[in-house]
Short mmCIF file of C-alpha atoms in Angstrom, two decimals:
data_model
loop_
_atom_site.label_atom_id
_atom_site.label_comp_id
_atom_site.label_asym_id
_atom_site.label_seq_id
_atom_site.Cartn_x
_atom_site.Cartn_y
_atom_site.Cartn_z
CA UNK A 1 -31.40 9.85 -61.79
CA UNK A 2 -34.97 9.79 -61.03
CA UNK A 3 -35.06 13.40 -63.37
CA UNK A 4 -37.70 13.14 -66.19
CA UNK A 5 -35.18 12.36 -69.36
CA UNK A 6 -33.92 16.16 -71.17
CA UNK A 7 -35.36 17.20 -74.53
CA UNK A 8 -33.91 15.38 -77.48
CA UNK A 9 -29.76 17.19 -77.96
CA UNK A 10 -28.42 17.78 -81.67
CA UNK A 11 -26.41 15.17 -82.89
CA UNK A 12 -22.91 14.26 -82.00
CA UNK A 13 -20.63 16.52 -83.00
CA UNK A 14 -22.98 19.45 -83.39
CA UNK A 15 -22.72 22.93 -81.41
CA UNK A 16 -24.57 23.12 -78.01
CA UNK A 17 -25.18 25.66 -75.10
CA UNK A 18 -24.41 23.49 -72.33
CA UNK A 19 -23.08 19.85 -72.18
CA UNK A 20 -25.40 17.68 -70.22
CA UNK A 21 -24.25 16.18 -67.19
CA UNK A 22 -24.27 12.62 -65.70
CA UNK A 23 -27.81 12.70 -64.22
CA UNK A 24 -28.82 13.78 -67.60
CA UNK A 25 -27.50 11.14 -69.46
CA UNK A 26 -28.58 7.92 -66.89
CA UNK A 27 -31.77 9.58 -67.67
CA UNK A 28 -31.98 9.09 -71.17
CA UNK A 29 -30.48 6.07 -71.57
CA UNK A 30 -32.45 3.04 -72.94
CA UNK A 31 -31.71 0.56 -70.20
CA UNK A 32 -32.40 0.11 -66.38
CA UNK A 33 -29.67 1.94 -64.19
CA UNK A 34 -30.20 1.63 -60.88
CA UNK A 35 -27.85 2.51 -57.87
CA UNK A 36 -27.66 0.69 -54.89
CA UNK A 37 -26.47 1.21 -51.42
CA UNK A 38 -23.86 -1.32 -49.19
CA UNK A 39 -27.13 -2.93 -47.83
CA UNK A 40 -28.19 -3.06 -51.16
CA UNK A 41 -31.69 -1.08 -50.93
CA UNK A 42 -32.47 1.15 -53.56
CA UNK A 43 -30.84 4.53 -53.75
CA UNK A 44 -31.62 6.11 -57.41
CA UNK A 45 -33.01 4.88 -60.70
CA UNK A 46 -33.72 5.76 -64.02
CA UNK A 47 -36.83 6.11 -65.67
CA UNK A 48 -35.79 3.26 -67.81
CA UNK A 49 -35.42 1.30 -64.41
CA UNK A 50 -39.33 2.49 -63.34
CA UNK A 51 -40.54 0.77 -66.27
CA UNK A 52 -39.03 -2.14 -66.12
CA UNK A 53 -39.92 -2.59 -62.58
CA UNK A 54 -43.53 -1.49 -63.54
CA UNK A 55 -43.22 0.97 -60.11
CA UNK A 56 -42.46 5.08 -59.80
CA UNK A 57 -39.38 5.67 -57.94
CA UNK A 58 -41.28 7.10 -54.91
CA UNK A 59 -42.57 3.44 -54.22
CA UNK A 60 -38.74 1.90 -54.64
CA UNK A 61 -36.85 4.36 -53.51
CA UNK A 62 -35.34 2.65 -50.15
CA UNK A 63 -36.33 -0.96 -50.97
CA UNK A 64 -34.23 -3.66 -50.78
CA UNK A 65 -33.47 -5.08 -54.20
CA UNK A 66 -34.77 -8.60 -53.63
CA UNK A 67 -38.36 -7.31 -53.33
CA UNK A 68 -38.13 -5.18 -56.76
CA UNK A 69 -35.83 -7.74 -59.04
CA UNK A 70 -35.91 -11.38 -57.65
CA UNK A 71 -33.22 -13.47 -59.27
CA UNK A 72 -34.11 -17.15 -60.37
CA UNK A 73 -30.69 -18.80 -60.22
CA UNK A 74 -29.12 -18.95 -56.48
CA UNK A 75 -25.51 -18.62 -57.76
CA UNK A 76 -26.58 -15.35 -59.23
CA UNK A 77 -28.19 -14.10 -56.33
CA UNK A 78 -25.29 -15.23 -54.02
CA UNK A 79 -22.68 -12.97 -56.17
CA UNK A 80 -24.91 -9.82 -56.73
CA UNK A 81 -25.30 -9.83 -52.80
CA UNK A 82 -21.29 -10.82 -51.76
CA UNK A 83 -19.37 -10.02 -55.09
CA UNK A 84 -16.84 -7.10 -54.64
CA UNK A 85 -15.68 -6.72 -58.07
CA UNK A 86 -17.58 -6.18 -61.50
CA UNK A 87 -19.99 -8.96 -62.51
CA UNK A 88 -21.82 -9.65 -65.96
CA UNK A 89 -24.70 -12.15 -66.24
CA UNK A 90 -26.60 -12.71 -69.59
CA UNK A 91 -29.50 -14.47 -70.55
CA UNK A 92 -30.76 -14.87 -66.80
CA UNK A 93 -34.14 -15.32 -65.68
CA UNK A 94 -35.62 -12.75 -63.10
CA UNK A 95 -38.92 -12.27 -61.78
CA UNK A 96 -40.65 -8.48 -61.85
CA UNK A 97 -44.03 -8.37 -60.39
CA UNK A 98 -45.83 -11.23 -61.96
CA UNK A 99 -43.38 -11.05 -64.84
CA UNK A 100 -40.71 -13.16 -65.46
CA UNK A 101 -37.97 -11.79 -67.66
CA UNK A 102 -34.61 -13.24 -69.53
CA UNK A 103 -32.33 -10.32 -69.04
CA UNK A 104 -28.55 -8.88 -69.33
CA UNK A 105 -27.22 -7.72 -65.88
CA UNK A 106 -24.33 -5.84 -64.90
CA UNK A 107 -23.19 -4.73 -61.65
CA UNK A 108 -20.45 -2.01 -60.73
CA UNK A 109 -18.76 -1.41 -57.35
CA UNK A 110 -17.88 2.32 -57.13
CA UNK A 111 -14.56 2.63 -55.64
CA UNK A 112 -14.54 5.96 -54.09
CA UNK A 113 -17.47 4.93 -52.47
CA UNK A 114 -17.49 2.15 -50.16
CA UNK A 115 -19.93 -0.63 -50.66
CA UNK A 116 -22.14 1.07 -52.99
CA UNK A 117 -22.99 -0.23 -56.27
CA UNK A 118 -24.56 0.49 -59.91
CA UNK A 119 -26.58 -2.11 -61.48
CA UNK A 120 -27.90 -2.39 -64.92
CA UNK A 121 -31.04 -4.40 -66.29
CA UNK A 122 -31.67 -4.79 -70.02
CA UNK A 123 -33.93 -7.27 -71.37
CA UNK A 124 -31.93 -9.57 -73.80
CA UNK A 125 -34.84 -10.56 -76.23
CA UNK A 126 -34.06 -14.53 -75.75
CA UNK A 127 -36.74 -17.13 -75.44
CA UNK A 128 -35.25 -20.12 -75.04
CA UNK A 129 -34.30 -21.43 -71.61
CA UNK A 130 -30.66 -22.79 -70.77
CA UNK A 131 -28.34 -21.89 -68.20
CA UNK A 132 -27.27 -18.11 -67.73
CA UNK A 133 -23.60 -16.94 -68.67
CA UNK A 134 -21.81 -15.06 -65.74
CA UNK A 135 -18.76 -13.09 -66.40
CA UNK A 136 -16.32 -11.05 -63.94
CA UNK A 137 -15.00 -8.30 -65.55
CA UNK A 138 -11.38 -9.46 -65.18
CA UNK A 139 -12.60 -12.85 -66.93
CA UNK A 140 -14.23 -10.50 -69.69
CA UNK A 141 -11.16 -8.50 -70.29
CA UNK A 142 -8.91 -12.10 -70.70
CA UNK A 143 -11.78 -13.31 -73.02
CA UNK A 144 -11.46 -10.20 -75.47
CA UNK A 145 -7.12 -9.89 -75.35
CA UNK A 146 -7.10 -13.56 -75.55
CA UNK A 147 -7.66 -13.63 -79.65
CA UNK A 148 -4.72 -11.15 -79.79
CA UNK A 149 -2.63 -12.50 -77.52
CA UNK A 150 -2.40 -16.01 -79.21
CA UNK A 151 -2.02 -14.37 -82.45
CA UNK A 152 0.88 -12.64 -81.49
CA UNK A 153 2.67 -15.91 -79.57
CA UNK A 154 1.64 -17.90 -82.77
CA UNK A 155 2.71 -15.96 -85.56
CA UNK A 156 6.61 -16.31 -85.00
CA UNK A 157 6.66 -20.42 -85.14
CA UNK A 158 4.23 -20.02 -88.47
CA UNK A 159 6.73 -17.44 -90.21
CA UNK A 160 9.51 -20.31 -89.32
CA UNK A 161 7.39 -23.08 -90.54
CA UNK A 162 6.85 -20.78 -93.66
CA UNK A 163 10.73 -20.00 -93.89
CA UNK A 164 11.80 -23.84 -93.30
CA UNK A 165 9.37 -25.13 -95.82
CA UNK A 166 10.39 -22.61 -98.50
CA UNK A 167 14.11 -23.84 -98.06
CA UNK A 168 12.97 -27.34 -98.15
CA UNK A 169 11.43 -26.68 -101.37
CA UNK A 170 14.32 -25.95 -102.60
CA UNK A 171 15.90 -29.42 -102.06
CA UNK A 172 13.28 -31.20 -103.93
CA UNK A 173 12.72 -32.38 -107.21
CA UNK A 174 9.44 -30.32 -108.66
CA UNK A 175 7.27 -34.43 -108.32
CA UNK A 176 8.14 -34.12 -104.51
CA UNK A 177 7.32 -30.59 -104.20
CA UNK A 178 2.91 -31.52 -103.23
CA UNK A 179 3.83 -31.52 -99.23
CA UNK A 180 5.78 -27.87 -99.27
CA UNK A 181 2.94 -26.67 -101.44
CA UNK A 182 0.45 -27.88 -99.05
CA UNK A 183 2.91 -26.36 -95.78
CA UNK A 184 2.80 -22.91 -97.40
CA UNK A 185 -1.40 -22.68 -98.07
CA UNK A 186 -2.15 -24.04 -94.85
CA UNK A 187 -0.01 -21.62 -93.20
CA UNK A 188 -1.56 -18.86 -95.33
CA UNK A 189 -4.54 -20.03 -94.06
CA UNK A 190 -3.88 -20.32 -90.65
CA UNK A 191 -1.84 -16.43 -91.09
CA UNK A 192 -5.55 -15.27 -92.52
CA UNK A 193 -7.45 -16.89 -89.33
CA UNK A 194 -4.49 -14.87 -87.38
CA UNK A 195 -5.20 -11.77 -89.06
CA UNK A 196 -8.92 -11.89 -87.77
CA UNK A 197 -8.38 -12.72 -84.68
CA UNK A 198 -6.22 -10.00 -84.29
CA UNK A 199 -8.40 -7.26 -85.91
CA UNK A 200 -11.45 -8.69 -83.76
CA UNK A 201 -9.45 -8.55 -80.64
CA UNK A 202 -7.88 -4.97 -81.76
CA UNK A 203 -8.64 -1.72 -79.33
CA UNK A 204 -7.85 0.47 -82.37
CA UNK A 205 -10.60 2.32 -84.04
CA UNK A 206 -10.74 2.97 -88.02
CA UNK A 207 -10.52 7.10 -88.73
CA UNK A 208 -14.32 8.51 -89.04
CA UNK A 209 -14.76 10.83 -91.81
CA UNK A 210 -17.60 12.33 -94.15
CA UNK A 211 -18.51 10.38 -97.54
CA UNK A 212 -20.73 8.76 -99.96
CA UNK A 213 -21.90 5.48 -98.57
CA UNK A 214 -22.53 4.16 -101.50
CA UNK A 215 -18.54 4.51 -102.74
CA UNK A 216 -17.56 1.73 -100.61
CA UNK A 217 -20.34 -0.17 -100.91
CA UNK A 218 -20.05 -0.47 -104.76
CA UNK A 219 -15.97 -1.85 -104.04
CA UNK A 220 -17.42 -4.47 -101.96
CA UNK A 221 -19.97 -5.15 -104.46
CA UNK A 222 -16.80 -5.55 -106.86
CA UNK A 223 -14.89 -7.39 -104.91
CA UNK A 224 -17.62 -10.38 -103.78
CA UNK A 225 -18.73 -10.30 -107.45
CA UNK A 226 -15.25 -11.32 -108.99
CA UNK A 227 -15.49 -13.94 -106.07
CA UNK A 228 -18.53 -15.48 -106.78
CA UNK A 229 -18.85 -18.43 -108.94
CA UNK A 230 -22.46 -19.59 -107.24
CA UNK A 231 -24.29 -17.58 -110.55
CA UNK A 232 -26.43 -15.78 -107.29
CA UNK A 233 -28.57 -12.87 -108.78
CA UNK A 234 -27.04 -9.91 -106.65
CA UNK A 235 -29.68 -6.92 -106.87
CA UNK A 236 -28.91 -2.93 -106.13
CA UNK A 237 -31.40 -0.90 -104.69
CA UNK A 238 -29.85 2.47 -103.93
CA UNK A 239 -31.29 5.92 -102.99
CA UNK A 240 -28.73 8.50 -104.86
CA UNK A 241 -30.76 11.09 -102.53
CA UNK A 242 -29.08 10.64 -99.57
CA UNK A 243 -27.05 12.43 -97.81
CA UNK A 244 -22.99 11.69 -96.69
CA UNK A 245 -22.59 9.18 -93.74
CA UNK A 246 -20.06 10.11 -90.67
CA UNK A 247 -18.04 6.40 -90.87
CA UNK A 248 -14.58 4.80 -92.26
CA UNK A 249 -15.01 4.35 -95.28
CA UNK A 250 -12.51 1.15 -95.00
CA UNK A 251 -14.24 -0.50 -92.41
CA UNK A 252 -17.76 -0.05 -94.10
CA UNK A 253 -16.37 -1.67 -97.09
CA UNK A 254 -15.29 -4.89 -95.24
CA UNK A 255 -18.71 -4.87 -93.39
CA UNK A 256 -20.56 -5.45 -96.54
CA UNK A 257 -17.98 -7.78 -97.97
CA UNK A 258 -17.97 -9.62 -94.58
CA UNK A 259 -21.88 -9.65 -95.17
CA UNK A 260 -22.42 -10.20 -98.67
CA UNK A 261 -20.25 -13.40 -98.76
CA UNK A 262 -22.20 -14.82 -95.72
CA UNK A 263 -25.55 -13.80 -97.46
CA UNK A 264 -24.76 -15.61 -101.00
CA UNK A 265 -23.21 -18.72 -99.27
CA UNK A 266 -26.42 -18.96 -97.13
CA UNK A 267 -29.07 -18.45 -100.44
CA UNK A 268 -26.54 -20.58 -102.47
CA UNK A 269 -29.32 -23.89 -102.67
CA UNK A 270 -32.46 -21.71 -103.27
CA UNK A 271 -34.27 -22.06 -106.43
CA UNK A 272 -33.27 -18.93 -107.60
CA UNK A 273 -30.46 -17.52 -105.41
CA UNK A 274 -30.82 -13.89 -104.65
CA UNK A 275 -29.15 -11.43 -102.63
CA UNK A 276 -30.56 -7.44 -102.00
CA UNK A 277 -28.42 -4.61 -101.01
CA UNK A 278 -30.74 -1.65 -100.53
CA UNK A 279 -29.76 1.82 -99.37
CA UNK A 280 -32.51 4.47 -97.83
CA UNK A 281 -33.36 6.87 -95.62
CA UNK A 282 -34.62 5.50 -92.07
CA UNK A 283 -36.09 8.22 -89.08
CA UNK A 284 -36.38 6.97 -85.69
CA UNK A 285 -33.26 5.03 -84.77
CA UNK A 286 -31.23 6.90 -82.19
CA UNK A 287 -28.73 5.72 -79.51
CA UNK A 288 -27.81 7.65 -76.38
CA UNK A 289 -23.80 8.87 -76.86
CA UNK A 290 -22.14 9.20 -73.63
CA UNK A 291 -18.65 10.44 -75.91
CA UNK A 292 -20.92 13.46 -76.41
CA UNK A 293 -23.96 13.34 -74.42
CA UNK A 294 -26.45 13.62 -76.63
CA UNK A 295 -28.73 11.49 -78.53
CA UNK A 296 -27.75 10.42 -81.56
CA UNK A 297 -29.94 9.64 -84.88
CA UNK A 298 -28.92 6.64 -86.95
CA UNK A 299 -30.93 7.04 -90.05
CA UNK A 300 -28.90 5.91 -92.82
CA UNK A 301 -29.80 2.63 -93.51
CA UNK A 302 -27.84 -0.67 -95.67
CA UNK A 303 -29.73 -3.92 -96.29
CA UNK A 304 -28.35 -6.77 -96.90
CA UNK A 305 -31.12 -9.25 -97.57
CA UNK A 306 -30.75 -12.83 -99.73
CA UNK A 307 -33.66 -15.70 -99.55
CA UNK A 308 -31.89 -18.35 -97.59
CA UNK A 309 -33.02 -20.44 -94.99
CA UNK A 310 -32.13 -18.01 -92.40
CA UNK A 311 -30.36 -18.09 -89.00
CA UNK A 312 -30.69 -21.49 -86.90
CA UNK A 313 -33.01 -20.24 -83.97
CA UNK A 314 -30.45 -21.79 -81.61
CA UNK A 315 -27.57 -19.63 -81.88
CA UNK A 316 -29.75 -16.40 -82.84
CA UNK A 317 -28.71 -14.57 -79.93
CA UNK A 318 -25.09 -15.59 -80.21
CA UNK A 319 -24.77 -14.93 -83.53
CA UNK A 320 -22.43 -11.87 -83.21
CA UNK A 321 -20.32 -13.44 -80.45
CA UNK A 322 -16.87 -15.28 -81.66
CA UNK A 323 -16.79 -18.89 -82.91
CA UNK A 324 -20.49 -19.09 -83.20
CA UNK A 325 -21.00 -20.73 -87.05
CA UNK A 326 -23.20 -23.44 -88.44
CA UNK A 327 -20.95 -22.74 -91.91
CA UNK A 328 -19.31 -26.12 -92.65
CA UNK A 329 -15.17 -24.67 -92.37
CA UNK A 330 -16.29 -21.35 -90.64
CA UNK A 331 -14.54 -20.24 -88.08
CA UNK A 332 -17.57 -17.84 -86.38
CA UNK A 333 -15.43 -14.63 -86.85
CA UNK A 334 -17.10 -12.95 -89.32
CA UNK A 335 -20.07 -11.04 -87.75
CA UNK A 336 -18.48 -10.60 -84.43
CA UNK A 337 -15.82 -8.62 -86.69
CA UNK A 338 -18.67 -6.73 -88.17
CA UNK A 339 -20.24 -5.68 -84.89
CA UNK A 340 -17.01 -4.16 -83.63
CA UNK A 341 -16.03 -2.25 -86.82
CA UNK A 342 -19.79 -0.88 -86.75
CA UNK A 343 -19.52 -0.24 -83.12
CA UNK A 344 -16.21 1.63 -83.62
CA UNK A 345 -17.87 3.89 -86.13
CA UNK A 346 -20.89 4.42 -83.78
CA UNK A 347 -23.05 2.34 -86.23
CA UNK A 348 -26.03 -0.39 -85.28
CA UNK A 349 -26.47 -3.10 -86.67
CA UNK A 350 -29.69 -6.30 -86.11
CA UNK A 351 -30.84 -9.67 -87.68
CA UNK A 352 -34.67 -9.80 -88.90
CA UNK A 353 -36.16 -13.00 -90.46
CA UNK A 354 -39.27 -12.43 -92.63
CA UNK A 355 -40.45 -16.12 -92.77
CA UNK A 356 -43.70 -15.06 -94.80
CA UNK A 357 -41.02 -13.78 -97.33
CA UNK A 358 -38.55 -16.30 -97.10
CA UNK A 359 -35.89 -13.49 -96.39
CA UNK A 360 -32.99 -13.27 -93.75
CA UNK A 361 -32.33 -9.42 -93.40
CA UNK A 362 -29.30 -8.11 -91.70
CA UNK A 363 -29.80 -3.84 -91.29
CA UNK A 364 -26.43 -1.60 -91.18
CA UNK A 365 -28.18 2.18 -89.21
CA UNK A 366 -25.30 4.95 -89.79
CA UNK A 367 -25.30 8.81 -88.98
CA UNK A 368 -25.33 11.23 -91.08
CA UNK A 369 -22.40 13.78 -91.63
CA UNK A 370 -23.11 17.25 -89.85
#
């Protein structure tokens, strides 16, 4: 792993001589990898890992880990030294050199060989203080099948609270009929919250395929605009130049719906209420694929700007995580759904806020067909 990263590959999907193998790929990847031995001195590292640490892996190779990374929470420390299963920590604090960091950790027993381990660094951007969140994997796994599990076990008692209601209507004179009316929307409503949960907890990709981008992003602009009664100016900037995006076309459509209703209900008490949708073309974005071992460019780029107030700084780095919402009646589903459809597709997607501007920017990155 210590290997100087391999010359940039062709995109995913496209013809190569020779696939790269594992070293290659730790290599190139953005984050810290570093594997550790059963004592827990340093055994490889990436050149990701060498920067972070701010030291060349002939001066780390053989340390122990507590004199390279030192970890600022005891209960942290105590499970990266003793835990035998997967662990994930966000938002800790750790000490580098004279640095201290807020970072995303993972760590990675390797069971075919016996005490050794693979942990990951990644600094998390957050800079606020507050308590770090530790996760074992086997929590992790309950926390993402828990939104379809309860869908599933709740769904049978609504469609008999929908049935019983419906025959009760029947019973009634049409001036006692207000309660059944009111049983049937809120279990539509509560069958629509459902319905998220489920897609959100869903290990099911969308089909990829080749197409205009700007196809499903004019249905979506359709769809919000026979929605909208908030009189919001909703402005198109599209480049017709580009080329077709590798996506599903389905799931793109309900990422810009997803994000164009959020955008005009946050501009909604500005002066002048305004919401941008831009399309263009946008070199330099790139993520390392491990499906196909290459690096690959993202540089189809949808904006989705409006001149609200912007995210609360408080939940900025929770923002795509589930049942995170400031939105009076929200139920903090929306962007996490967003994320996952994007991920699916092998899209990116980030939050800027241009406060000189007065302009809350969320940027869709996409490849482009081959």
């Amino acid at each position: 792993m210590t290997a100087p990263a391999s010359p940039a590959q062709p995109a995913c999907g496209a013809d190569s001589d020779k696939r790269p193998d594992a070293a290659t790929q730790i290599a190139g990847m953005s984050f810290a990898v570093i594997l550790l031995r059963p004592d827990l001195t340093i055994a490889e590292l990436n050149p990701a890992a060498e920067e972070m640490l701010g030291q060349g892996a002939s001066r780390l190779l053989g340390l122990p880990l507590q004199s390279a990374v030192i970890f600022g929470e005891d209960a942290v420390r105590r499970r990266v030294e003793s835990s035998e299963v997967s662990l994930t920590a966000r938002r800790i604090a750790v000490t580098i050199g004279s640095s201290t960091l807020t970072v995303n950790m993972t760590m990675s027993p390797l069971p075919a060989a016996n005490g050794w381990k693979v942990l990951t660094l990644s600094e998390s951007g957050s800079k606020h203080g507050g308590s770090s969140d530790v996760v074992d994997h086997a929590d992790t796994l309950v926390l993402q099948r828990g939104p379809s599990i309860l869908a599933h076990e709740i769904k049978n008692p609504l469609a008999a609270i929908r049935g019983a209601g419906q025959l009760l209507a029947r019973k009634l004179s049409s001036g006692d009929q207000t309660l059944t009316d009111l049983i049937s929307e809120e279990v539509a409503r509560i069958a629509r919250l459902i319905d998220r949960m489920q897609a959100l907890g869903s290990s099911q990709r969308e089909p990829v395929a080749r197409f205009n981008m700007h196809l499903p992003i004019r249905s979506a602009l359709t769809a919000v605009r026979s929605a909208d009664i908030s009189g919001s100016a909703i402005i198109e900037e599209f480049d017709p130049s580009l080329p077709d995006v590798y996506a599903s076309r389905d799931a793109l459509q309900q990422v810009i719906v997803n994000l164009m209703t959020n955008a005009l209900h946050a501009c909604a008490e500005a002066r002048e209420p305004r919401v941008t949708v831009r399309t263009r073309f946008a070199s330099g974005l790139s993520y390392q694929s491990l499906e196909c071992g290459n690096s690959v460019s993202l540089p189809l780029e949808i904006i989705v700007a409006d001149n609200g107030p912007g995210v609360p700084a408080g939940i900025v780095d929770q923002m795509f995580e589930p049942f995170v919402t400031t939105k009076p009646g929200g139920q903090g589903l929306g962007l996490p759904l967003v994320r996952k459809l994007l991920n699916d597709m092998g899209a990116r997607i980030a939050y800027a806020r241009d406060e000189r501007a007065g302009v809350t920017i969320f940027r869709i990155n996409l490849a482009v067909a081959s």
